[in-house]
Amino acid sequence: MKAITVEPKRPGSARLEDVGEPDLHDGSMLVEAIAVGVCGTDVEIVEGKYGWAPSGKDRLVLGHESLGRVVDPGPSKGFKAGDLVVGIVRRPDPVPCPNCAVGEWDMCRNGQYTERGIKQIDGFMSERWRIEPEYALRVDRTLGLLGVLLEPTTVVTKAWEQVVSIGQRAFWEPRTVVVTGAGPIGLLAALVARQHGMEVHVLDRMTSGLKPDLVRGLGATYHTGSVADIGFEPDVILECTGVGQVIIDAMGAVAPGGVICLTGVGSGGRTVGLPAADAGSKMVLRNTVVVGSVNANKRHWYKAGETLVRADHDWLARLITRRERPENFKHALERTPDDVKVVLEFAQV
Ligand code: BGC
């Protein structure tokens, strides 16, 4: 079968190639790939900046934003052939650490977790893949191809849960949310915040086109420029760019008692603004919190599925701005300014 593989940490080593059928070791359920979303992490892996091959191998099958159709459910009674499914990305560490032991692999404490298509387990960019039934989720039929948006939705579902649980340390009735970045994560974060009844503001650099339209389509307000100039102090900031200056500006802009949740993975860059001790003093005197949030556990996958079913499906469909064939994966990894989510299409839904 065909698969997109890469030698992690070797830039430019990605290729579409023939590989053996999926290993039974990856799970008893056999799935035919329908689509796989492309995200910044995939780009980083292809650029040789991130990613780990399975032990004893040089190459990793890429892809963690899956959507597939069950070909053979194996001994599992929970699935049947033809079901649309997505695969959970992370697996608990083998020790296990206390969090992995209770199913909170997203909060793994020793870093020995593994991730499909990212860290030591093959991903989903192959014509067929296998999965353990307990790490698969059935996708509501009405979603069809939109099921490929489930994985990024799990990431923002967890982030929102973190914000709410931190907010509950004191009396707190959040009303306003600023989302920085109108990429797939930012737009899905805005969707989740809207579904929780928040007044949502999304900030991005684009001044026209699809992104402002999508934001308005959610009943949210679109802004360009800095979070420092937004004109009010938001209760929550969901930071979805990973850009240093945006993070620093968010720290100065959030309301007293507010929560900033970082979801973007950036690096480097120069920042201007408050020296660290002054920023720290401001946080102390205003009881503000900055929290990082990565990955998602099964509860978030379940909730994310509900979020997508409840959302306007026409709006979700507009997030998928490009569908590419696996042989064009290189083109799929290049992002144009109006791209939101690019997906590789392996088969029709
Ligand atoms: C994925 C997460 C993963 C993280 C770090 C993200 O792109 O969506 O599932 O935990 O990368 O590897």
Coordinates of N, CA and C and ligand atoms in Angstrom, one line a residue, residues 39-42 50 52 64-65 89-90 113 115 118-119 151-152 154-155 185 265 294-296 301, ligand 1:
C39 N -1.2 19.6 9.5 CA -1.0 20.7 10.4 C 0.4 21.1 10.6
G40 N 0.6 22.2 11.3 CA 1.9 22.7 11.5 C 2.9 21.7 12.0
T41 N 2.5 20.8 12.8 CA 3.4 19.7 13.4 C 3.9 18.9 12.2
D42 N 3.0 18.5 11.3 CA 3.5 17.7 10.1 C 4.6 18.5 9.3
Y50 N 11.3 18.0 14.2 CA 10.5 17.3 15.2 C 10.2 15.9 14.8
W52 N 9.8 11.4 15.8 CA 10.6 10.3 16.2 C 10.1 9.1 15.4
H64 N -1.6 12.6 11.8 CA -2.2 12.3 13.1 C -3.7 12.8 13.1
E65 N -4.1 13.5 12.0 CA -5.5 14.0 12.0 C -6.3 13.1 11.1
V89 N -4.6 10.1 19.1 CA -3.2 10.3 18.7 C -2.2 9.7 19.7
R90 N -2.4 10.0 21.0 CA -1.4 9.7 22.0 C -1.7 8.4 22.7
Y113 N 5.4 9.1 26.7 CA 4.2 8.8 25.9 C 4.6 8.7 24.4
E115 N 3.1 9.0 20.2 CA 2.0 9.7 19.4 C 2.0 9.2 18.0
I118 N 3.8 11.1 15.0 CA 4.6 12.1 15.5 C 5.8 11.5 16.3
K119 N 5.4 10.6 17.3 CA 6.4 10.1 18.2 C 6.4 8.6 18.3
E151 N -9.7 15.8 15.3 CA -8.4 15.9 16.1 C -8.1 17.3 16.5
P152 N -8.0 18.3 15.6 CA -7.7 19.7 16.1 C -8.8 20.2 17.0
T154 N -10.2 18.4 19.3 CA -9.9 17.8 20.7 C -8.9 18.7 21.4
V155 N -7.9 19.3 20.6 CA -6.9 20.1 21.2 C -7.5 21.4 21.9
I185 N -6.7 26.0 14.4 CA -6.9 25.9 15.9 C -7.6 27.1 16.4
V265 N 2.9 26.1 19.4 CA 4.2 25.7 19.6 C 5.1 26.5 18.7
V294 N -1.6 20.9 25.8 CA -1.2 20.1 24.7 C -2.1 18.8 24.6
N295 N -2.4 18.3 23.4 CA -3.0 17.0 23.2 C -4.4 16.9 23.9
A296 N -4.9 15.7 24.0 CA -6.2 15.5 24.5 C -6.4 14.1 24.9
W301 N -11.9 13.9 23.3 CA -12.3 13.3 21.9 C -13.8 13.2 21.9
Ligands
BGC1 C1 -1.0 17.3 18.0 C2 -1.1 16.8 19.4 C3 0.3 16.5 19.9 C4 1.2 17.7 19.7 C5 2.6 17.5 20.2 C6 0.0 18.5 17.9 O1 0.1 18.9 16.5 O2 -2.3 17.8 17.6 O3 -1.9 15.6 19.4 O4 0.3 16.1 21.2 O5 1.2 18.1 18.3 O6 3.3 16.4 19.6

